[in-house]
């Protein structure tokens, strides 16, 4: 859902002094800035024509005051006080039309304005103040209306996404579309929860995130605009427009609308900032596992997510049947830096980041010992970030290889522990392997062969141990013998023959790999 809007740079609800001076009608008066040249970016909220010597009491701040100075001529004290009163009233600028009262810029007013930092402009040609007032006021009214329209359009677009059940990322993409710059959501510790915008621009922002996040937004007009996220008296994060190129006031308006929508999204979706952290970790680890995005491009995201990456040992893990929240709790309990994210098919990825002098094997074993009813698959530790994606895929492969429930596994399963099962898992999509499995198991794959298939699976997994198989299936040995005879009859094999049993075992591993 996207709304076509006027470019945000043109929607500022105010004009700067510099912009007013660039108007065609003003240029016709040959304007010259004689003081306060460094303050020309001040916002002009209104234009006021006044000849009164005490004009300051009539102002509320942000006005550009137009005068001929007719009541100030010949009295330097009044001239100095006039400038002082404008300064106290926080006027945006003063424009003096040269003529009968002042044929040249008055030094007293110029020096006073320079000391105050008040922009002072003189017009060398006669100029109808009414025309300037009319044009500037009309522009300001149009801009204010446009800014309100933009604000409502953004709110409507974001509210529509929320009511449609759109995920957080869709909202951020919409905000990035309207702002034209990277958008970053963080928690209060500056850890990045989500991002949106052009990928290369986002990566540039995240590359040195820890430093720039704490320094950004310290001065007005730097293009970094923050809005707090929270409610009911509690802050839990912030959204940042990074390098916004439009007017600061418009950027703040947009950031405020975005913050309102994110808080509403959280309330209606029953989500929390912690869930957003999980989504951030899931996106990062999914990209690492898939290998679609080069590892080096993911490094800024990992660093911004709070994962230590400099001179570290990385241990990729995939846990079967593990609760991500519980795994994260165990990591915190053991003081192990890492990120956790749920993948597909009931698997959860864990990436540990250890100091080089820590024993990765011992710490991984300690982590696995805290878990119950799960399979922890581990890849060999990696010391180079570029090797992490291959490690994640290795851990995923190991976890997949034992998904069918291989017996007598160690607490931490590695590639060397899955043996033939791992090889078959890699070859499961090969048509020759699929055809082989169908041919070898044909007698059990049709009809009422499911129970016999389960018995065969256990019998082969236990190394053809009849006593153990009978125990696991809760049947007597004579009953098991009858089932084994039925299996051999259906398949036309002799399971006491090692080669035939191995052939059937390979076929069964291939069949299970294809099914899972």
Coordinates of C-alpha atoms in Angstrom, one line a residue:
X1 CA 0.0 0.0 0.0
X2 CA 1.6 3.3 -1.0
X3 CA 0.5 6.8 -1.4
X4 CA 2.0 9.2 -4.0
X5 CA 2.9 12.4 -2.3
X6 CA 4.7 15.6 -3.1
X7 CA 8.4 15.4 -2.3
X8 CA 8.9 16.0 1.4
X9 CA 11.6 18.6 0.9
X10 CA 8.8 20.9 -0.5
X11 CA 6.4 20.3 2.4
X12 CA 8.2 22.2 5.1
X13 CA 5.6 24.2 7.0
X14 CA 8.0 27.2 7.2
X15 CA 10.4 29.1 4.9
X16 CA 13.9 30.0 5.8
X17 CA 15.2 33.5 5.6
X18 CA 17.4 32.3 2.8
X19 CA 14.4 31.0 0.9
X20 CA 12.5 34.2 1.2
X21 CA 15.5 36.2 -0.1
X22 CA 15.6 34.0 -3.2
X23 CA 12.0 34.7 -4.1
X24 CA 11.7 36.5 -7.5
X25 CA 9.9 39.5 -6.1
X26 CA 12.5 40.0 -3.4
X27 CA 15.4 39.7 -5.8
X28 CA 13.8 42.6 -7.8
X29 CA 14.5 44.7 -4.7
X30 CA 18.3 43.9 -4.8
X31 CA 18.5 42.5 -1.3
X32 CA 21.9 42.6 0.5
X33 CA 22.6 40.8 3.8
X34 CA 24.5 43.3 5.9
X35 CA 24.5 41.4 9.3
X36 CA 23.8 37.9 10.6
X37 CA 24.7 36.1 7.4
X38 CA 25.4 32.8 9.4
X39 CA 21.7 32.7 10.5
X40 CA 20.0 32.7 7.2
X41 CA 18.6 29.2 7.7
X42 CA 16.3 30.5 10.5
X43 CA 12.7 29.6 10.0
X44 CA 10.3 32.4 9.0
X45 CA 6.9 31.7 10.6
X46 CA 5.2 34.9 9.4
X47 CA 6.0 38.3 7.7
X48 CA 5.1 41.5 9.6
X49 CA 5.2 45.1 8.3
X50 CA 5.8 47.4 11.2
X51 CA 7.1 51.0 11.6
X52 CA 6.6 51.2 15.4
X53 CA 9.8 51.7 17.4
X54 CA 8.6 49.2 20.0
X55 CA 7.6 46.5 17.5
X56 CA 9.2 43.8 19.7
X57 CA 6.2 43.7 22.0
X58 CA 3.9 42.8 19.1
X59 CA 5.9 39.7 18.1
X60 CA 5.7 36.1 19.2
X61 CA 8.8 34.8 17.5
X62 CA 9.8 33.7 14.0
X63 CA 8.6 36.8 12.2
X64 CA 10.4 38.5 9.4
X65 CA 9.9 42.2 10.1
X66 CA 9.7 44.7 7.1
X67 CA 10.3 48.4 7.8
X68 CA 11.5 51.6 6.2
X69 CA 12.8 52.9 9.6
X70 CA 11.1 56.2 9.1
X71 CA 10.6 56.5 12.9
X72 CA 14.2 55.6 13.7
X73 CA 16.0 58.1 11.5
X74 CA 18.4 60.4 13.3
X75 CA 18.2 58.6 16.7
X76 CA 20.9 56.0 17.1
X77 CA 19.7 55.0 20.6
X78 CA 16.3 54.1 19.1
X79 CA 18.0 52.2 16.2
X80 CA 20.0 50.1 18.7
X81 CA 17.0 49.5 20.9
X82 CA 14.9 48.5 17.9
X83 CA 17.4 45.7 17.0
X84 CA 17.6 44.6 20.6
X85 CA 13.8 44.4 20.9
X86 CA 13.6 42.2 17.8
X87 CA 16.3 40.0 19.2
X88 CA 14.5 39.6 22.5
X89 CA 11.3 38.7 20.6
X90 CA 13.2 36.0 18.7
X91 CA 12.4 37.6 15.3
X92 CA 13.7 35.6 12.3
X93 CA 15.1 38.7 10.5
X94 CA 14.7 42.4 9.8
X95 CA 14.4 43.8 6.3
X96 CA 15.1 47.5 5.9
X97 CA 14.0 49.3 2.7
X98 CA 16.5 52.0 1.8
X99 CA 15.1 55.3 0.8
X100 CA 14.4 58.8 2.3
X101 CA 14.9 57.7 6.0
X102 CA 18.0 55.6 5.3
X103 CA 19.8 56.1 2.0
X104 CA 22.5 53.6 3.1
X105 CA 22.6 50.8 5.7
X106 CA 22.8 52.4 9.2
X107 CA 26.0 51.3 11.0
X108 CA 24.4 51.3 14.4
X109 CA 21.7 48.9 13.4
X110 CA 24.1 46.8 11.4
X111 CA 26.6 46.4 14.3
X112 CA 23.8 45.7 16.8
X113 CA 22.3 43.0 14.5
X114 CA 25.7 41.4 14.0
X115 CA 26.3 41.2 17.8
X116 CA 22.8 39.7 18.3
X117 CA 23.1 37.3 15.4
X118 CA 20.0 38.7 13.9
X119 CA 19.9 38.6 10.0
X120 CA 19.6 42.1 8.7
X121 CA 18.8 42.7 5.0
X122 CA 18.6 46.0 3.1
X123 CA 16.7 46.5 -0.1
X124 CA 18.5 48.8 -2.5
X125 CA 15.5 49.3 -4.8
X126 CA 12.0 50.5 -3.8
X127 CA 9.9 47.5 -3.1
X128 CA 6.1 47.2 -2.3
X129 CA 6.1 45.4 1.1
X130 CA 2.5 44.3 0.5
X131 CA 3.5 42.1 -2.4
X132 CA 6.1 40.3 -0.4
X133 CA 3.8 39.9 2.6
X134 CA 1.1 38.5 0.3
X135 CA 3.4 36.0 -1.4
X136 CA 5.2 34.7 1.7
X137 CA 1.9 34.3 3.6
X138 CA 0.3 32.4 0.8
X139 CA 3.4 30.1 0.5
X140 CA 3.4 29.5 4.2
X141 CA -0.3 28.7 4.3
X142 CA 0.1 26.3 1.3
X143 CA 3.1 24.6 3.0
X144 CA 1.3 24.2 6.3
X145 CA -1.7 22.7 4.5
X146 CA 0.6 20.4 2.5
X147 CA 2.4 19.3 5.6
X148 CA -0.9 18.4 7.3
X149 CA -2.0 16.6 4.2
X150 CA 1.2 14.6 4.1
X151 CA 1.0 13.7 7.7
X152 CA -2.6 12.4 7.3
X153 CA -1.6 10.5 4.1
X154 CA 1.2 8.8 5.9
X155 CA -1.0 8.0 8.9
X156 CA -3.7 6.6 6.6
X157 CA -1.2 4.4 4.7
X158 CA 0.3 3.0 7.9
X159 CA -3.0 2.5 9.6
X160 CA -4.2 0.6 6.6
X161 CA -1.2 -1.7 6.8
X162 CA -1.8 -2.3 10.5
X163 CA -5.5 -3.2 10.1
X164 CA -4.6 -5.5 7.3
X165 CA -2.3 -7.4 9.6
X166 CA 0.9 -6.4 7.8
X167 CA 4.2 -7.3 9.6
X168 CA 6.5 -4.7 11.1
X169 CA 8.8 -4.8 8.0
X170 CA 6.0 -3.6 5.7
X171 CA 5.4 -0.6 7.9
X172 CA 9.0 0.3 8.0
X173 CA 9.3 -0.1 4.2
X174 CA 6.4 2.4 3.8
X175 CA 8.1 4.8 6.2
X176 CA 11.3 4.5 4.3
X177 CA 9.4 5.1 1.0
X178 CA 8.0 8.4 2.3
X179 CA 11.2 9.6 4.0
X180 CA 13.6 8.7 1.2
X181 CA 16.2 7.6 3.7
X182 CA 17.2 4.6 5.9
X183 CA 14.9 3.9 8.8
X184 CA 16.2 2.2 11.9
X185 CA 14.3 0.9 15.0
X186 CA 16.3 0.3 18.1
X187 CA 15.8 -0.6 21.8
X188 CA 17.0 1.7 24.5
X189 CA 20.5 0.1 24.4
X190 CA 20.8 1.2 20.7
X191 CA 20.6 -2.4 19.6
X192 CA 19.0 -2.5 16.1
X193 CA 15.6 -4.3 16.0
X194 CA 14.7 -3.6 12.4
X195 CA 15.7 -1.6 9.4
X196 CA 14.2 -0.4 6.1
X197 CA 15.4 1.5 3.1
X198 CA 17.9 1.0 0.2
X199 CA 20.1 -1.9 1.3
X200 CA 23.4 -0.2 0.5
X201 CA 22.4 2.9 2.4
X202 CA 21.2 0.9 5.4
X203 CA 24.6 -1.0 5.4
X204 CA 26.4 2.3 5.4
X205 CA 24.4 3.5 8.4
X206 CA 25.0 0.2 10.3
X207 CA 28.7 -0.1 9.5
X208 CA 29.7 2.0 12.5
X209 CA 26.4 2.0 14.3
X210 CA 27.5 1.9 17.9
X211 CA 29.4 5.1 17.5
X212 CA 27.1 7.1 15.3
X213 CA 23.9 6.1 17.0
X214 CA 25.0 7.8 20.2
X215 CA 26.2 10.9 18.4
X216 CA 23.4 11.3 15.8
X217 CA 20.7 13.8 16.4
X218 CA 22.6 16.0 18.8
X219 CA 22.1 19.1 16.7
X220 CA 19.2 20.4 14.7
X221 CA 19.5 20.0 10.9
X222 CA 22.0 17.1 10.9
X223 CA 19.5 14.8 9.1
X224 CA 19.2 12.3 12.0
X225 CA 15.7 12.5 13.5
X226 CA 14.5 10.5 16.4
X227 CA 11.1 9.7 17.8
X228 CA 10.5 7.8 21.0
X229 CA 8.6 4.5 21.1
X230 CA 6.6 3.7 24.2
X231 CA 3.4 4.2 26.1
X232 CA 1.8 4.4 29.5
X233 CA 4.8 6.2 30.8
X234 CA 7.3 3.6 29.6
X235 CA 9.9 4.0 26.9
X236 CA 11.1 0.9 25.1
X237 CA 12.8 2.0 22.0
X238 CA 13.1 4.7 19.3
X239 CA 12.8 5.0 15.5
X240 CA 15.4 7.0 13.6
X241 CA 15.3 8.6 10.2
X242 CA 19.0 8.4 9.2
X243 CA 20.3 11.2 6.9
X244 CA 16.9 12.7 6.2
X245 CA 17.3 15.3 3.4
X246 CA 14.1 17.3 3.8
X247 CA 13.1 20.1 6.3
X248 CA 13.8 19.1 9.9
X249 CA 10.2 20.1 11.0
X250 CA 8.7 17.9 8.3
X251 CA 11.1 15.0 9.3
X252 CA 10.0 15.3 12.9
X253 CA 6.4 15.2 11.8
X254 CA 7.0 12.1 9.8
X255 CA 9.0 10.4 12.6
X256 CA 6.2 11.2 15.0
X257 CA 3.6 9.6 12.7
X258 CA 5.8 6.6 12.2
X259 CA 6.3 6.2 16.0
X260 CA 2.5 6.4 16.6
X261 CA 2.0 3.6 14.1
X262 CA 4.7 1.4 15.5
X263 CA 3.2 1.7 19.0
X264 CA -0.2 0.9 17.6
X265 CA 1.2 -2.1 15.7
X266 CA 2.7 -3.4 18.9
X267 CA -0.5 -2.9 20.9
X268 CA -2.9 -4.5 18.3
X269 CA -0.5 -7.3 17.5
X270 CA 0.2 -8.3 21.0
X271 CA 3.9 -8.1 20.2
X272 CA 6.7 -6.6 22.2
X273 CA 10.1 -5.0 21.6
X274 CA 11.6 -8.4 22.6
X275 CA 9.6 -10.0 19.7
X276 CA 11.1 -7.4 17.3
X277 CA 14.5 -8.5 18.6
X278 CA 13.6 -12.0 17.6
X279 CA 12.5 -10.9 14.2
X280 CA 15.8 -9.1 13.7
X281 CA 17.8 -12.2 14.7
X282 CA 15.6 -14.4 12.5
X283 CA 16.2 -12.2 9.5
X284 CA 19.9 -12.2 10.1
X285 CA 20.3 -16.0 10.7
X286 CA 18.0 -16.9 7.8
X287 CA 20.1 -14.9 5.5
X288 CA 23.3 -16.5 6.9
X289 CA 21.8 -20.0 6.4
X290 CA 20.5 -19.3 2.9
X291 CA 23.8 -17.8 1.7
X292 CA 21.8 -15.5 -0.6
X293 CA 23.4 -12.4 0.9
X294 CA 27.2 -12.4 1.1
X295 CA 28.5 -12.8 4.6
X296 CA 30.4 -9.5 4.4
X297 CA 27.2 -7.6 3.7
X298 CA 25.6 -9.1 6.8
X299 CA 28.5 -8.0 9.1
X300 CA 27.1 -4.5 9.8
X301 CA 23.7 -6.0 10.7
X302 CA 25.3 -8.5 13.0
X303 CA 27.3 -5.8 14.8
X304 CA 24.3 -3.5 15.0
X305 CA 22.2 -6.4 16.5
X306 CA 24.7 -6.5 19.4
X307 CA 26.7 -9.6 18.3
X308 CA 30.5 -9.2 19.0
X309 CA 32.3 -9.8 15.7
X310 CA 35.9 -8.6 16.2
X311 CA 38.5 -11.3 16.8
X312 CA 35.8 -13.9 17.9
X313 CA 35.2 -17.6 17.5
X314 CA 31.8 -18.3 16.0
X315 CA 30.0 -21.6 16.8
X316 CA 27.0 -22.3 14.6
X317 CA 24.3 -24.5 16.2
X318 CA 20.9 -25.7 15.1
X319 CA 18.6 -27.1 17.9
X320 CA 15.7 -29.4 17.1
X321 CA 12.5 -29.0 19.1
X322 CA 13.9 -26.2 21.1
X323 CA 11.9 -23.2 22.4
X324 CA 13.7 -20.0 21.2
X325 CA 12.9 -18.1 24.4
X326 CA 14.3 -20.9 26.5
X327 CA 17.4 -21.1 24.4
X328 CA 17.9 -17.4 24.8
X329 CA 17.4 -17.7 28.5
X330 CA 20.1 -20.4 28.7
X331 CA 22.5 -18.2 26.8
X332 CA 22.0 -15.4 29.2
X333 CA 22.3 -17.7 32.2
X334 CA 25.6 -19.0 31.0
X335 CA 26.8 -15.6 29.9
X336 CA 27.3 -16.7 26.3
X337 CA 27.1 -13.9 23.7
X338 CA 24.9 -15.1 20.8
X339 CA 21.7 -14.7 18.8
X340 CA 18.8 -17.1 18.6
X341 CA 16.2 -17.4 15.8
X342 CA 13.5 -19.9 14.9
X343 CA 13.9 -21.4 11.4
X344 CA 11.5 -23.6 9.5
X345 CA 10.5 -27.2 10.4
X346 CA 10.8 -26.8 14.2
X347 CA 14.5 -25.9 14.0
X348 CA 16.1 -23.0 15.9
X349 CA 19.4 -21.5 14.9
X350 CA 21.9 -20.3 17.5
X351 CA 25.1 -18.4 16.7
X352 CA 27.6 -18.2 19.6
X353 CA 30.3 -15.5 19.5
X354 CA 33.1 -16.5 21.9
X355 CA 36.4 -14.9 22.8
X356 CA 39.4 -16.6 21.1
X357 CA 40.7 -17.9 24.4
X358 CA 37.4 -19.7 25.3
X359 CA 37.0 -23.4 24.8
X360 CA 34.2 -23.7 22.2
X361 CA 33.8 -27.4 22.7
X362 CA 33.3 -27.2 26.5
X363 CA 31.0 -24.2 26.3
X364 CA 28.8 -25.8 23.6
X365 CA 28.6 -28.9 25.7
X366 CA 27.6 -26.8 28.8
X367 CA 24.9 -25.2 26.7
X368 CA 23.5 -28.5 25.4
X369 CA 23.5 -30.0 29.0
X370 CA 21.1 -27.3 30.1
X371 CA 18.5 -28.4 27.5
X372 CA 16.2 -31.4 27.7
X373 CA 14.4 -33.2 24.9
X374 CA 16.3 -31.5 22.1
X375 CA 19.0 -32.4 19.6
X376 CA 21.8 -29.9 19.4
X377 CA 23.6 -30.0 16.1
X378 CA 26.9 -28.1 15.9
X379 CA 29.3 -27.2 13.1
X380 CA 33.0 -26.9 13.8
X381 CA 33.9 -23.4 15.2
X382 CA 34.8 -20.7 12.7
X383 CA 37.2 -17.8 13.3
X384 CA 36.4 -15.9 10.1
X385 CA 33.0 -14.3 9.7
X386 CA 33.0 -15.2 6.0
X387 CA 33.0 -18.9 7.0
X388 CA 29.9 -18.6 9.2
X389 CA 27.3 -19.2 6.5
X390 CA 28.9 -22.5 5.6
X391 CA 29.0 -23.4 9.3
X392 CA 25.3 -22.6 9.7
X393 CA 24.5 -24.8 6.7
X394 CA 26.6 -27.6 8.1
X395 CA 24.8 -27.4 11.5
X396 CA 21.4 -27.3 9.6
X397 CA 22.5 -30.4 7.6
X398 CA 23.5 -32.3 10.8
X399 CA 20.2 -31.4 12.4
X400 CA 18.2 -32.5 9.4
X401 CA 20.2 -35.8 9.2
X402 CA 19.1 -36.8 12.7
X403 CA 15.5 -35.4 12.4
X404 CA 14.1 -38.9 12.0
X405 CA 15.3 -39.9 15.5
X406 CA 18.6 -41.7 15.2
X407 CA 19.4 -43.6 18.4
X408 CA 22.3 -43.2 20.8
X409 CA 23.3 -39.7 19.8
X410 CA 25.8 -37.6 21.8
X411 CA 24.6 -34.5 23.6
X412 CA 26.1 -32.4 20.8
X413 CA 25.9 -33.9 17.3
X414 CA 28.5 -33.0 14.7
X415 CA 29.0 -33.9 11.1
X416 CA 31.2 -36.9 12.0
X417 CA 28.3 -38.4 14.1
X418 CA 25.8 -38.6 11.3
X419 CA 27.9 -40.8 9.0
X420 CA 25.9 -42.5 6.2
X421 CA 22.7 -40.8 7.3
X422 CA 24.3 -37.4 6.6
X423 CA 25.4 -38.5 3.1
X424 CA 22.0 -39.8 2.2
X425 CA 20.5 -36.5 3.4
X426 CA 22.6 -34.6 0.9
X427 CA 21.6 -37.0 -1.9
X428 CA 17.9 -37.2 -1.1
X429 CA 16.8 -35.1 -4.1
X430 CA 18.8 -37.2 -6.6
X431 CA 16.4 -39.0 -8.9
X432 CA 18.6 -42.1 -8.9
X433 CA 18.5 -42.3 -5.1
X434 CA 14.7 -41.8 -5.0
X435 CA 14.2 -44.5 -7.6
X436 CA 16.5 -46.8 -5.6
X437 CA 14.6 -46.3 -2.4
X438 CA 11.2 -46.9 -4.0
X439 CA 12.5 -50.1 -5.6
X440 CA 14.1 -51.5 -2.5
X441 CA 11.1 -50.7 -0.2
X442 CA 8.3 -51.3 -2.6
X443 CA 6.9 -54.2 -0.6
X444 CA 6.4 -52.1 2.5
X445 CA 5.4 -48.8 0.9
X446 CA 2.0 -50.0 -0.2
X447 CA -0.8 -51.4 1.8
X448 CA -0.6 -51.9 5.6
X449 CA 3.2 -51.7 5.8
X450 CA 3.6 -48.7 8.2
X451 CA 4.0 -50.8 11.3
X452 CA 6.4 -53.2 9.6
X453 CA 8.4 -50.2 8.3
X454 CA 8.7 -48.8 11.8
X455 CA 10.0 -52.2 13.1
X456 CA 12.5 -52.4 10.2
X457 CA 13.7 -48.8 11.0
X458 CA 14.4 -49.7 14.6
X459 CA 15.9 -53.1 13.8
X460 CA 18.5 -51.5 11.4
X461 CA 19.1 -48.5 13.6
X462 CA 20.0 -50.8 16.6
X463 CA 22.5 -52.7 14.4
X464 CA 20.0 -55.6 13.9
X465 CA 19.7 -56.1 17.7
X466 CA 16.6 -58.2 18.1
X467 CA 16.3 -57.9 21.9
X468 CA 16.6 -54.1 21.8
X469 CA 14.1 -53.9 18.9
X470 CA 11.6 -56.0 20.8
X471 CA 12.0 -53.9 23.9
X472 CA 11.6 -50.6 22.1
X473 CA 8.4 -51.9 20.3
X474 CA 7.0 -53.5 23.5
X475 CA 6.6 -56.9 21.8
X476 CA 7.8 -60.4 22.6
X477 CA 10.7 -61.8 20.8
X478 CA 8.5 -64.5 19.0
X479 CA 6.2 -61.7 17.8
X480 CA 9.2 -59.7 16.6
X481 CA 10.5 -62.8 14.7
X482 CA 7.2 -63.0 12.9
X483 CA 7.3 -59.4 11.9
X484 CA 10.8 -59.7 10.6
X485 CA 9.8 -62.7 8.6
X486 CA 7.0 -60.7 7.1
X487 CA 9.3 -57.9 6.2
X488 CA 11.8 -60.2 4.5
X489 CA 9.0 -61.9 2.6
X490 CA 7.6 -58.6 1.4
X491 CA 10.9 -57.2 0.4
X492 CA 12.4 -60.5 -0.9
X493 CA 15.6 -60.0 1.1
X494 CA 17.6 -61.8 3.8
X495 CA 18.3 -59.4 6.6
X496 CA 20.9 -61.7 8.0
X497 CA 23.0 -61.0 4.9
X498 CA 25.0 -57.9 5.5
X499 CA 25.0 -56.6 2.0
X500 CA 21.2 -57.0 1.6
X501 CA 20.6 -55.5 5.0
X502 CA 22.9 -52.5 4.1
X503 CA 21.0 -52.0 0.9
X504 CA 17.7 -51.9 2.6
X505 CA 19.1 -49.6 5.3
X506 CA 20.3 -47.1 2.8
X507 CA 17.0 -47.2 1.0
X508 CA 15.2 -46.6 4.3
X509 CA 17.4 -43.7 5.1
X510 CA 16.8 -42.2 1.7
X511 CA 13.0 -42.7 2.1
X512 CA 13.0 -41.0 5.5
X513 CA 15.1 -38.1 4.2
X514 CA 12.7 -37.5 1.4
X515 CA 9.7 -37.6 3.7
X516 CA 11.1 -35.1 6.1

